mmCIF file of C-alpha atoms in Angstrom:
data_model
loop_
_atom_site.group_PDB
_atom_site.id
_atom_site.type_symbol
_atom_site.label_atom_id
_atom_site.label_comp_id
_atom_site.label_asym_id
_atom_site.label_seq_id
_atom_site.Cartn_x
_atom_site.Cartn_y
_atom_site.Cartn_z
ATOM 1 C CA MET P 1 121.466 101.949 131.789
ATOM 2 C CA ALA P 2 121.745 105.678 131.195
ATOM 3 C CA ASP P 3 120.359 105.182 127.685
ATOM 4 C CA PHE P 4 117.168 103.582 129.046
ATOM 5 C CA ALA P 5 116.755 106.415 131.531
ATOM 6 C CA GLN P 6 117.166 108.934 128.716
ATOM 7 C CA VAL P 7 114.568 107.130 126.603
ATOM 8 C CA ASP P 8 112.142 107.027 129.544
ATOM 9 C CA GLU P 9 112.627 110.729 130.168
ATOM 10 C CA THR P 10 112.116 111.572 126.489
ATOM 11 C CA PHE P 11 108.922 109.503 126.363
ATOM 12 C CA LYS P 12 107.569 111.208 129.477
ATOM 13 C CA ARG P 13 108.444 114.652 128.121
ATOM 14 C CA LEU P 14 106.803 113.971 124.754
ATOM 15 C CA GLN P 15 103.694 112.456 126.361
ATOM 16 C CA SER P 16 103.289 115.518 128.571
ATOM 17 C CA HIS P 17 102.728 117.821 125.588
ATOM 18 C CA LYS P 18 99.154 118.847 124.986
ATOM 19 C CA GLY P 19 97.399 116.705 122.392
ATOM 20 C CA VAL P 20 99.988 113.916 122.195
ATOM 21 C CA LEU P 21 98.174 110.617 121.745
ATOM 22 C CA GLY P 22 101.193 108.339 121.652
ATOM 23 C CA VAL P 23 104.879 107.817 120.968
ATOM 24 C CA ILE P 24 106.616 104.900 119.243
ATOM 25 C CA VAL P 25 110.244 104.029 118.485
ATOM 26 C CA ILE P 26 110.531 101.770 115.438
ATOM 27 C CA ASN P 27 113.615 99.867 114.285
ATOM 28 C CA ALA P 28 114.826 99.303 110.707
ATOM 29 C CA ASP P 29 112.685 96.189 110.348
ATOM 30 C CA GLY P 30 109.505 98.140 111.056
ATOM 31 C CA ILE P 31 109.169 96.637 114.525
ATOM 32 C CA ALA P 32 108.232 98.823 117.463
ATOM 33 C CA ILE P 33 110.815 98.585 120.205
ATOM 34 C CA ARG P 34 109.077 101.045 122.530
ATOM 35 C CA THR P 35 105.521 102.376 122.504
ATOM 36 C CA THR P 36 102.762 104.021 124.485
ATOM 37 C CA PHE P 37 100.002 102.676 122.193
ATOM 38 C CA ASP P 38 98.214 99.324 122.458
ATOM 39 C CA ASN P 39 99.679 96.434 120.471
ATOM 40 C CA GLU P 40 97.259 96.541 117.521
ATOM 41 C CA LEU P 41 97.701 100.253 116.870
ATOM 42 C CA THR P 42 101.461 100.015 117.413
ATOM 43 C CA VAL P 43 101.844 97.260 114.816
ATOM 44 C CA GLN P 44 99.730 99.200 112.313
ATOM 45 C CA TYR P 45 101.643 102.464 112.743
ATOM 46 C CA ALA P 46 105.039 100.736 112.773
ATOM 47 C CA ALA P 47 104.472 98.851 109.532
ATOM 48 C CA LEU P 48 102.939 101.727 107.590
ATOM 49 C CA VAL P 49 105.187 104.510 108.844
ATOM 50 C CA SER P 50 108.443 102.623 108.325
ATOM 51 C CA HIS P 51 107.462 101.869 104.713
ATOM 52 C CA PHE P 52 106.320 105.451 104.111
ATOM 53 C CA THR P 53 109.501 106.904 105.620
ATOM 54 C CA LEU P 54 111.724 104.758 103.408
ATOM 55 C CA LYS P 55 109.797 105.962 100.350
ATOM 56 C CA ALA P 56 110.125 109.590 101.456
ATOM 57 C CA ARG P 57 113.845 109.100 102.051
ATOM 58 C CA SER P 58 114.206 107.660 98.563
ATOM 59 C CA VAL P 59 112.394 110.643 97.011
ATOM 60 C CA VAL P 60 114.660 113.112 98.796
ATOM 61 C CA LYS P 61 117.780 111.233 97.654
ATOM 62 C CA LYS P 62 116.564 110.983 94.046
ATOM 63 C CA LEU P 63 115.850 114.700 93.891
ATOM 64 C CA ASP P 64 119.257 115.574 95.322
ATOM 65 C CA ASN P 65 121.769 112.837 96.070
ATOM 66 C CA GLU P 66 123.554 115.054 98.588
ATOM 67 C CA ASN P 67 120.369 115.726 100.554
ATOM 68 C CA GLU P 68 118.983 113.707 103.463
ATOM 69 C CA LEU P 69 115.560 113.225 105.051
ATOM 70 C CA LYS P 70 115.544 114.708 108.556
ATOM 71 C CA PHE P 71 111.881 115.058 109.546
ATOM 72 C CA LEU P 72 108.463 114.158 108.191
ATOM 73 C CA ARG P 73 105.130 115.640 109.203
ATOM 74 C CA ILE P 74 101.757 114.318 108.059
ATOM 75 C CA ARG P 75 98.581 116.127 109.026
ATOM 76 C CA SER P 76 95.036 114.887 108.522
ATOM 77 C CA LYS P 77 91.713 115.975 109.979
ATOM 78 C CA LYS P 78 92.092 113.686 112.990
ATOM 79 C CA HIS P 79 95.831 113.288 113.562
ATOM 80 C CA GLU P 80 99.202 114.801 113.051
ATOM 81 C CA ILE P 81 102.024 112.283 112.695
ATOM 82 C CA MET P 82 105.574 113.493 113.190
ATOM 83 C CA ILE P 83 108.440 111.209 112.243
ATOM 84 C CA ALA P 84 112.074 111.824 113.106
ATOM 85 C CA PRO P 85 114.138 109.186 111.289
ATOM 86 C CA GLU P 86 117.683 108.406 112.336
ATOM 87 C CA PHE P 87 119.794 106.779 109.627
ATOM 88 C CA ASP P 88 123.410 105.852 110.107
ATOM 89 C CA LYS P 89 125.671 103.025 108.986
ATOM 90 C CA ASN P 90 125.011 100.814 111.999
ATOM 91 C CA SER P 91 121.368 101.430 112.806
ATOM 92 C CA GLU P 92 118.122 102.897 111.641
ATOM 93 C CA TYR P 93 115.352 104.091 113.947
ATOM 94 C CA TYR P 94 112.234 106.194 113.689
ATOM 95 C CA LEU P 95 110.761 108.261 116.474
ATOM 96 C CA LEU P 96 107.043 108.640 115.824
ATOM 97 C CA VAL P 97 104.739 111.032 117.686
ATOM 98 C CA VAL P 98 100.993 111.075 117.019
ATOM 99 C CA GLN P 99 98.980 114.014 118.231
ATOM 100 C CA ASP P 100 95.529 115.547 117.941
ATOM 101 C CA PRO P 101 95.971 118.721 115.871
ATOM 102 C CA ALA P 102 92.802 120.236 117.379
ATOM 103 C CA ALA P 103 94.321 120.107 120.882
ATOM 104 C CA ASN P 104 96.657 123.030 120.179
#
């Protein structure tokens, strides 16, 4: 139960930052397991971001086999998407935060 409380607290903390539009946790299959977005937007972000993150991870590994992807940041005119992937032998998760870059 402490893990769920920690996740709730982290979501609340992230959501409280100025300009944050939403937060999603995505599993290795590209399925959102926790979100603050509506279902349609969650499914869209989860599918596209998980695929993109795997590609970015592959690029980092191909450039330097001893290196590892730790954080990804994508900024457009309307949104800034920050992805913190967690890869280990037993699980793979992505923490995704979408914010309005003009809000800062």
